[in-house]
mmCIF file of C-alpha atoms in Angstrom:
data_model
loop_
_atom_site.group_PDB
_atom_site.id
_atom_site.type_symbol
_atom_site.label_atom_id
_atom_site.label_comp_id
_atom_site.label_asym_id
_atom_site.label_seq_id
_atom_site.Cartn_x
_atom_site.Cartn_y
_atom_site.Cartn_z
ATOM 1 C CA MET A 1 8.980 10.177 -8.533
ATOM 2 C CA ALA A 2 8.898 6.075 -9.163
ATOM 3 C CA LYS A 3 10.021 5.856 -5.470
ATOM 4 C CA ILE A 4 7.142 7.936 -4.794
ATOM 5 C CA ARG A 5 4.394 5.982 -6.432
ATOM 6 C CA PHE A 6 6.040 2.556 -5.213
ATOM 7 C CA ILE A 7 5.446 4.152 -1.289
ATOM 8 C CA LYS A 8 1.604 4.990 -2.688
ATOM 9 C CA ASN A 9 0.611 2.428 -3.726
ATOM 10 C CA ILE A 10 1.742 0.619 -0.913
ATOM 11 C CA ALA A 11 -0.146 2.344 1.470
ATOM 12 C CA ALA A 12 -2.798 1.865 -0.891
ATOM 13 C CA LEU A 13 -2.376 -1.957 -0.575
ATOM 14 C CA LEU A 14 -2.104 -1.507 3.492
ATOM 15 C CA LEU A 15 -5.526 0.707 3.540
ATOM 16 C CA VAL A 16 -6.994 -1.900 1.086
ATOM 17 C CA PHE A 17 -6.106 -5.068 3.723
ATOM 18 C CA PHE A 18 -6.970 -2.267 7.040
ATOM 19 C CA PHE A 19 -10.843 -1.646 5.969
ATOM 20 C CA SER A 20 -11.638 -4.792 4.861
ATOM 21 C CA SER A 21 -9.589 -6.876 7.940
ATOM 22 C CA CYS A 22 -12.003 -4.712 10.447
ATOM 23 C CA ILE A 23 -15.095 -5.423 9.413
ATOM 24 C CA GLY A 24 -17.085 -8.759 9.868
ATOM 25 C CA VAL A 25 -19.872 -10.068 7.647
ATOM 26 C CA SER A 26 -22.604 -12.077 8.849
ATOM 27 C CA ALA A 27 -25.152 -13.448 6.513
ATOM 28 C CA ASP A 28 -28.572 -15.600 6.812
ATOM 29 C CA ILE A 29 -29.157 -16.958 3.452
ATOM 30 C CA THR A 30 -32.929 -18.235 2.897
ATOM 31 C CA ILE A 31 -33.893 -19.557 -1.306
ATOM 32 C CA ARG A 32 -36.978 -21.157 -1.549
ATOM 33 C CA LYS A 33 -37.834 -24.112 -4.131
ATOM 34 C CA ASN A 34 -38.901 -21.353 -6.850
ATOM 35 C CA GLY A 35 -35.834 -19.441 -6.522
ATOM 36 C CA SER A 36 -37.099 -16.545 -4.558
ATOM 37 C CA GLY A 37 -35.974 -15.930 -1.060
ATOM 38 C CA PHE A 38 -34.690 -13.988 1.409
ATOM 39 C CA ILE A 39 -30.757 -12.247 2.636
ATOM 40 C CA THR A 40 -30.426 -11.081 6.693
ATOM 41 C CA LEU A 41 -27.140 -9.633 6.527
ATOM 42 C CA GLU A 42 -25.576 -8.280 9.473
ATOM 43 C CA TYR A 43 -22.138 -6.380 9.042
ATOM 44 C CA ARG A 44 -19.653 -5.231 11.901
ATOM 45 C CA ILE A 45 -17.599 -1.680 10.798
ATOM 46 C CA SER A 46 -14.903 -1.043 12.886
ATOM 47 C CA GLY A 47 -15.432 2.702 14.734
ATOM 48 C CA GLU A 48 -12.455 3.820 14.031
ATOM 49 C CA LEU A 49 -13.287 1.957 9.642
ATOM 50 C CA GLU A 50 -16.332 4.414 10.231
ATOM 51 C CA SER A 51 -14.734 7.258 11.176
ATOM 52 C CA LEU A 52 -11.726 7.040 8.929
ATOM 53 C CA GLY A 53 -14.093 6.238 5.897
ATOM 54 C CA LYS A 54 -15.782 9.934 6.065
ATOM 55 C CA LEU A 55 -12.440 11.496 5.639
ATOM 56 C CA ASP A 56 -12.021 13.526 2.209
ATOM 57 C CA GLY A 57 -10.563 11.099 -0.241
ATOM 58 C CA ASN A 58 -11.190 7.804 1.767
ATOM 59 C CA ALA A 59 -14.703 6.712 1.781
ATOM 60 C CA ARG A 60 -13.632 4.828 -2.207
ATOM 61 C CA TRP A 61 -11.543 2.269 -0.395
ATOM 62 C CA LEU A 62 -14.490 1.034 2.256
ATOM 63 C CA PRO A 63 -15.413 -2.184 0.408
ATOM 64 C CA VAL A 64 -18.792 -2.889 1.759
ATOM 65 C CA PRO A 65 -21.568 -0.546 1.848
ATOM 66 C CA THR A 66 -21.498 2.062 4.769
ATOM 67 C CA GLY A 67 -25.460 3.071 5.065
ATOM 68 C CA ARG A 68 -28.480 2.690 4.022
ATOM 69 C CA ALA A 69 -28.233 4.663 0.508
ATOM 70 C CA ASP A 70 -24.958 2.570 0.229
ATOM 71 C CA PHE A 71 -27.090 -0.455 0.348
ATOM 72 C CA GLU A 72 -29.751 1.190 -2.228
ATOM 73 C CA ARG A 73 -27.836 2.241 -4.773
ATOM 74 C CA THR A 74 -26.307 -1.621 -5.279
ATOM 75 C CA VAL A 75 -29.428 -3.261 -5.159
ATOM 76 C CA GLY A 76 -30.801 -0.824 -6.833
ATOM 77 C CA ARG A 77 -28.926 -1.857 -9.858
ATOM 78 C CA ILE A 78 -30.218 -6.022 -8.783
ATOM 79 C CA PRO A 79 -33.466 -6.739 -10.708
ATOM 80 C CA SER A 80 -36.439 -8.552 -8.317
ATOM 81 C CA MET A 81 -34.412 -7.140 -5.016
ATOM 82 C CA ARG A 82 -35.199 -4.765 -2.661
ATOM 83 C CA ILE A 83 -34.383 -3.521 0.794
ATOM 84 C CA ALA A 84 -37.161 -4.770 3.658
ATOM 85 C CA SER A 85 -35.631 -3.332 6.278
ATOM 86 C CA PHE A 86 -32.790 -1.773 7.276
ATOM 87 C CA SER A 87 -31.093 -1.403 10.800
ATOM 88 C CA THR A 88 -28.012 0.773 12.612
ATOM 89 C CA ARG A 89 -26.588 0.497 15.633
ATOM 90 C CA ARG A 90 -23.351 0.364 18.155
ATOM 91 C CA GLN A 91 -22.338 -2.054 19.857
ATOM 92 C CA GLY A 92 -19.085 -1.234 22.085
ATOM 93 C CA GLY A 93 -17.139 0.618 19.502
ATOM 94 C CA ASP A 94 -18.369 -0.895 16.357
ATOM 95 C CA ILE A 95 -21.089 -0.095 14.126
ATOM 96 C CA VAL A 96 -23.739 -2.757 13.088
ATOM 97 C CA ASN A 97 -25.299 -2.360 10.356
ATOM 98 C CA LYS A 98 -28.433 -4.842 9.656
ATOM 99 C CA ALA A 99 -30.546 -5.788 6.743
ATOM 100 C CA ARG A 100 -32.822 -8.243 5.376
ATOM 101 C CA LEU A 101 -32.955 -8.608 1.603
ATOM 102 C CA ASN A 102 -35.781 -10.138 -0.494
ATOM 103 C CA PHE A 103 -34.686 -11.378 -4.173
ATOM 104 C CA GLY A 104 -37.448 -12.941 -6.494
ATOM 105 C CA ASP A 105 -34.874 -15.921 -8.071
ATOM 106 C CA THR A 106 -31.038 -17.107 -7.633
ATOM 107 C CA GLY A 107 -29.935 -14.480 -10.796
ATOM 108 C CA ALA A 108 -30.487 -11.805 -8.153
ATOM 109 C CA LEU A 109 -28.753 -13.744 -4.966
ATOM 110 C CA LEU A 110 -25.420 -14.504 -7.408
ATOM 111 C CA LYS A 111 -25.137 -10.660 -8.586
ATOM 112 C CA PHE A 112 -25.729 -9.317 -5.163
ATOM 113 C CA PHE A 113 -23.061 -11.388 -4.474
ATOM 114 C CA ASP A 114 -20.885 -10.460 -7.292
ATOM 115 C CA ALA A 115 -21.528 -6.850 -6.337
ATOM 116 C CA LEU A 116 -19.957 -7.565 -3.020
ATOM 117 C CA GLY A 117 -16.261 -8.940 -4.733
ATOM 118 C CA THR A 118 -17.163 -13.016 -4.452
ATOM 119 C CA GLY A 119 -17.594 -14.732 -8.086
ATOM 120 C CA ALA A 120 -20.555 -17.186 -7.515
ATOM 121 C CA GLY A 121 -21.834 -19.551 -9.820
ATOM 122 C CA LEU A 122 -25.202 -22.308 -9.395
ATOM 123 C CA VAL A 123 -26.225 -24.930 -11.118
ATOM 124 C CA SER A 124 -27.534 -27.926 -11.673
ATOM 125 C CA GLU A 125 -26.453 -31.100 -10.849
ATOM 126 C CA ASN A 126 -27.722 -35.302 -10.074
ATOM 127 C CA GLY A 127 -31.222 -34.054 -9.305
ATOM 128 C CA GLY A 128 -29.927 -30.753 -7.074
ATOM 129 C CA LYS A 129 -28.485 -27.221 -6.577
ATOM 130 C CA LEU A 130 -24.915 -26.968 -6.369
ATOM 131 C CA LEU A 131 -23.981 -23.110 -5.096
ATOM 132 C CA THR A 132 -20.268 -22.091 -6.001
ATOM 133 C CA LEU A 133 -18.591 -18.666 -4.074
ATOM 134 C CA ASP A 134 -15.366 -18.052 -5.009
ATOM 135 C CA PHE A 135 -13.437 -14.888 -2.546
ATOM 136 C CA GLY A 136 -9.931 -14.090 -1.337
ATOM 137 C CA GLY A 137 -6.690 -14.902 -1.605
ATOM 138 C CA GLY A 138 -4.155 -14.105 -4.460
ATOM 139 C CA GLU A 139 -0.364 -13.225 -4.647
ATOM 140 C CA ARG A 140 -0.781 -9.740 -2.764
ATOM 141 C CA ALA A 141 -2.605 -11.618 0.212
ATOM 142 C CA ALA A 142 0.688 -14.030 0.629
ATOM 143 C CA ASP A 143 2.597 -11.408 1.234
ATOM 144 C CA PRO A 144 3.682 -11.903 4.838
ATOM 145 C CA LEU A 145 3.773 -8.570 5.767
ATOM 146 C CA LEU A 146 0.134 -7.856 4.775
ATOM 147 C CA ALA A 147 -0.867 -11.447 6.031
ATOM 148 C CA GLU A 148 0.482 -10.432 10.026
ATOM 149 C CA PHE A 149 -0.785 -6.874 9.202
ATOM 150 C CA ALA A 150 -4.233 -8.002 9.003
ATOM 151 C CA SER A 151 -4.633 -10.688 10.644
ATOM 152 C CA GLU A 152 -3.544 -8.612 13.562
ATOM 153 C CA ALA A 153 -6.335 -5.955 12.587
ATOM 154 C CA ALA A 154 -9.151 -8.612 12.042
ATOM 155 C CA ALA A 155 -8.631 -10.330 15.320
ATOM 156 C CA ALA A 156 -12.001 -9.838 16.274
ATOM 157 C CA TYR A 157 -14.137 -10.031 13.096
ATOM 158 C CA SER A 158 -15.164 -13.203 10.868
ATOM 159 C CA LEU A 159 -17.123 -14.190 7.741
ATOM 160 C CA GLU A 160 -20.044 -16.089 8.943
ATOM 161 C CA LEU A 161 -22.823 -17.674 5.978
ATOM 162 C CA ARG A 162 -25.574 -19.902 7.195
ATOM 163 C CA PHE A 163 -27.448 -21.193 4.112
ATOM 164 C CA ASN A 164 -31.133 -22.166 5.141
ATOM 165 C CA THR A 165 -33.122 -24.622 1.733
ATOM 166 C CA GLY A 166 -35.310 -26.352 2.898
ATOM 167 C CA ALA A 167 -33.391 -29.405 2.457
ATOM 168 C CA GLU A 168 -30.428 -31.128 3.895
ATOM 169 C CA GLY A 169 -27.140 -28.892 2.595
ATOM 170 C CA GLU A 170 -24.079 -29.984 1.926
ATOM 171 C CA VAL A 171 -21.394 -27.043 2.825
ATOM 172 C CA PHE A 172 -17.523 -28.215 1.862
ATOM 173 C CA LEU A 173 -14.376 -26.618 0.233
ATOM 174 C CA VAL A 174 -12.662 -27.214 -2.836
ATOM 175 C CA GLY A 175 -8.955 -27.060 -3.445
ATOM 176 C CA ARG A 176 -7.386 -25.979 -6.935
ATOM 177 C CA ASP A 177 -7.909 -29.016 -7.837
ATOM 178 C CA GLY A 178 -11.207 -29.295 -7.610
ATOM 179 C CA LEU A 179 -11.614 -32.073 -4.987
ATOM 180 C CA LYS A 180 -12.596 -31.509 -1.465
ATOM 181 C CA ARG A 181 -10.206 -30.487 1.133
ATOM 182 C CA GLU A 182 -10.781 -32.477 5.012
ATOM 183 C CA THR A 183 -12.351 -30.718 7.463
ATOM 184 C CA GLU A 184 -9.289 -31.836 9.614
ATOM 185 C CA SER A 185 -6.762 -29.713 7.442
ATOM 186 C CA LEU A 186 -8.633 -26.630 7.502
ATOM 187 C CA PRO A 187 -7.201 -23.861 10.084
ATOM 188 C CA PRO A 188 -8.091 -23.255 13.571
ATOM 189 C CA GLY A 189 -11.389 -21.326 13.843
ATOM 190 C CA TRP A 190 -12.800 -22.191 10.576
ATOM 191 C CA ILE A 191 -16.378 -23.909 10.288
ATOM 192 C CA VAL A 192 -17.621 -26.186 7.580
ATOM 193 C CA ARG A 193 -20.689 -27.473 8.335
ATOM 194 C CA GLY A 194 -24.138 -29.247 6.395
ATOM 195 C CA GLY A 195 -27.463 -30.074 7.623
ATOM 196 C CA ARG A 196 -31.192 -27.884 7.397
ATOM 197 C CA LYS A 197 -28.932 -24.684 7.790
ATOM 198 C CA ALA A 198 -25.618 -25.487 6.795
ATOM 199 C CA VAL A 199 -22.956 -22.949 7.619
ATOM 200 C CA PHE A 200 -19.411 -21.463 6.957
ATOM 201 C CA SER A 201 -17.203 -19.809 9.155
ATOM 202 C CA ALA A 202 -13.734 -18.130 9.076
ATOM 203 C CA PRO A 203 -11.442 -15.266 10.869
ATOM 204 C CA MET A 204 -11.667 -12.446 7.894
ATOM 205 C CA GLY A 205 -7.975 -12.285 8.442
ATOM 206 C CA ASP A 206 -7.618 -15.908 7.425
ATOM 207 C CA LEU A 207 -9.876 -14.991 4.144
ATOM 208 C CA LEU A 208 -7.667 -11.767 2.959
ATOM 209 C CA THR A 209 -4.323 -12.877 3.718
ATOM 210 C CA ALA A 210 -5.171 -16.406 1.487
ATOM 211 C CA ALA A 211 -2.873 -18.064 -0.736
ATOM 212 C CA GLU A 212 -5.357 -18.940 -3.813
ATOM 213 C CA PRO A 213 -9.405 -17.490 -3.942
ATOM 214 C CA VAL A 214 -11.604 -19.674 -1.144
ATOM 215 C CA ARG A 215 -13.573 -22.361 -3.057
ATOM 216 C CA LEU A 216 -17.036 -22.653 -1.628
ATOM 217 C CA ARG A 217 -20.099 -25.245 -2.299
ATOM 218 C CA VAL A 218 -22.925 -25.203 -0.984
ATOM 219 C CA ARG A 219 -25.187 -28.695 -2.621
ATOM 220 C CA TRP A 220 -28.418 -29.325 -1.339
ATOM 221 C CA ALA A 221 -31.487 -31.519 -2.951
ATOM 222 C CA GLU A 222 -34.286 -29.786 -4.360
#
């Protein structure tokens, strides 16, 4: 019995990595000075994954909303956030969902990030704002076999976040020690760029297999 449970646990873990790595996410996040704003979110799901998720017993493994109804359930739990638009199309072998979400305050934005499994925080410091997002990493992700599995499955998928705050923004990553990581030390395919529209982008496989959480910081003047 113990062996059977072990095999089931490994299979479940592989499913989580497969489902997570076969999804690409792109988000434009606009934050106004009064804290309100909107997110234009596009996520791409492998057609094979979307079909597999419809099978009995598999839907619970999908880590992101798979349609408007799922989005409505997520947004419905967040005060001051609503769906302004939603569309679905097929592109190549993928399902591409696009949604615009309006939020009335930054508290709603943080709750949305938390609902997606991303630790989020926002504080005022030195006359500006500092947004923190922590995601990915962990002992399971460091397993070399799972790392290879996720890397292959995620070859065509990435996470890209763009921040528009109406001011020059700084984007940077910090290590376990809290110090900034130099962009020159980042793996190939990673983008960390500040400016009027600050950008963070990384391959989904890298994020899933990171040995420790990826700690992203966005700072801008008020």
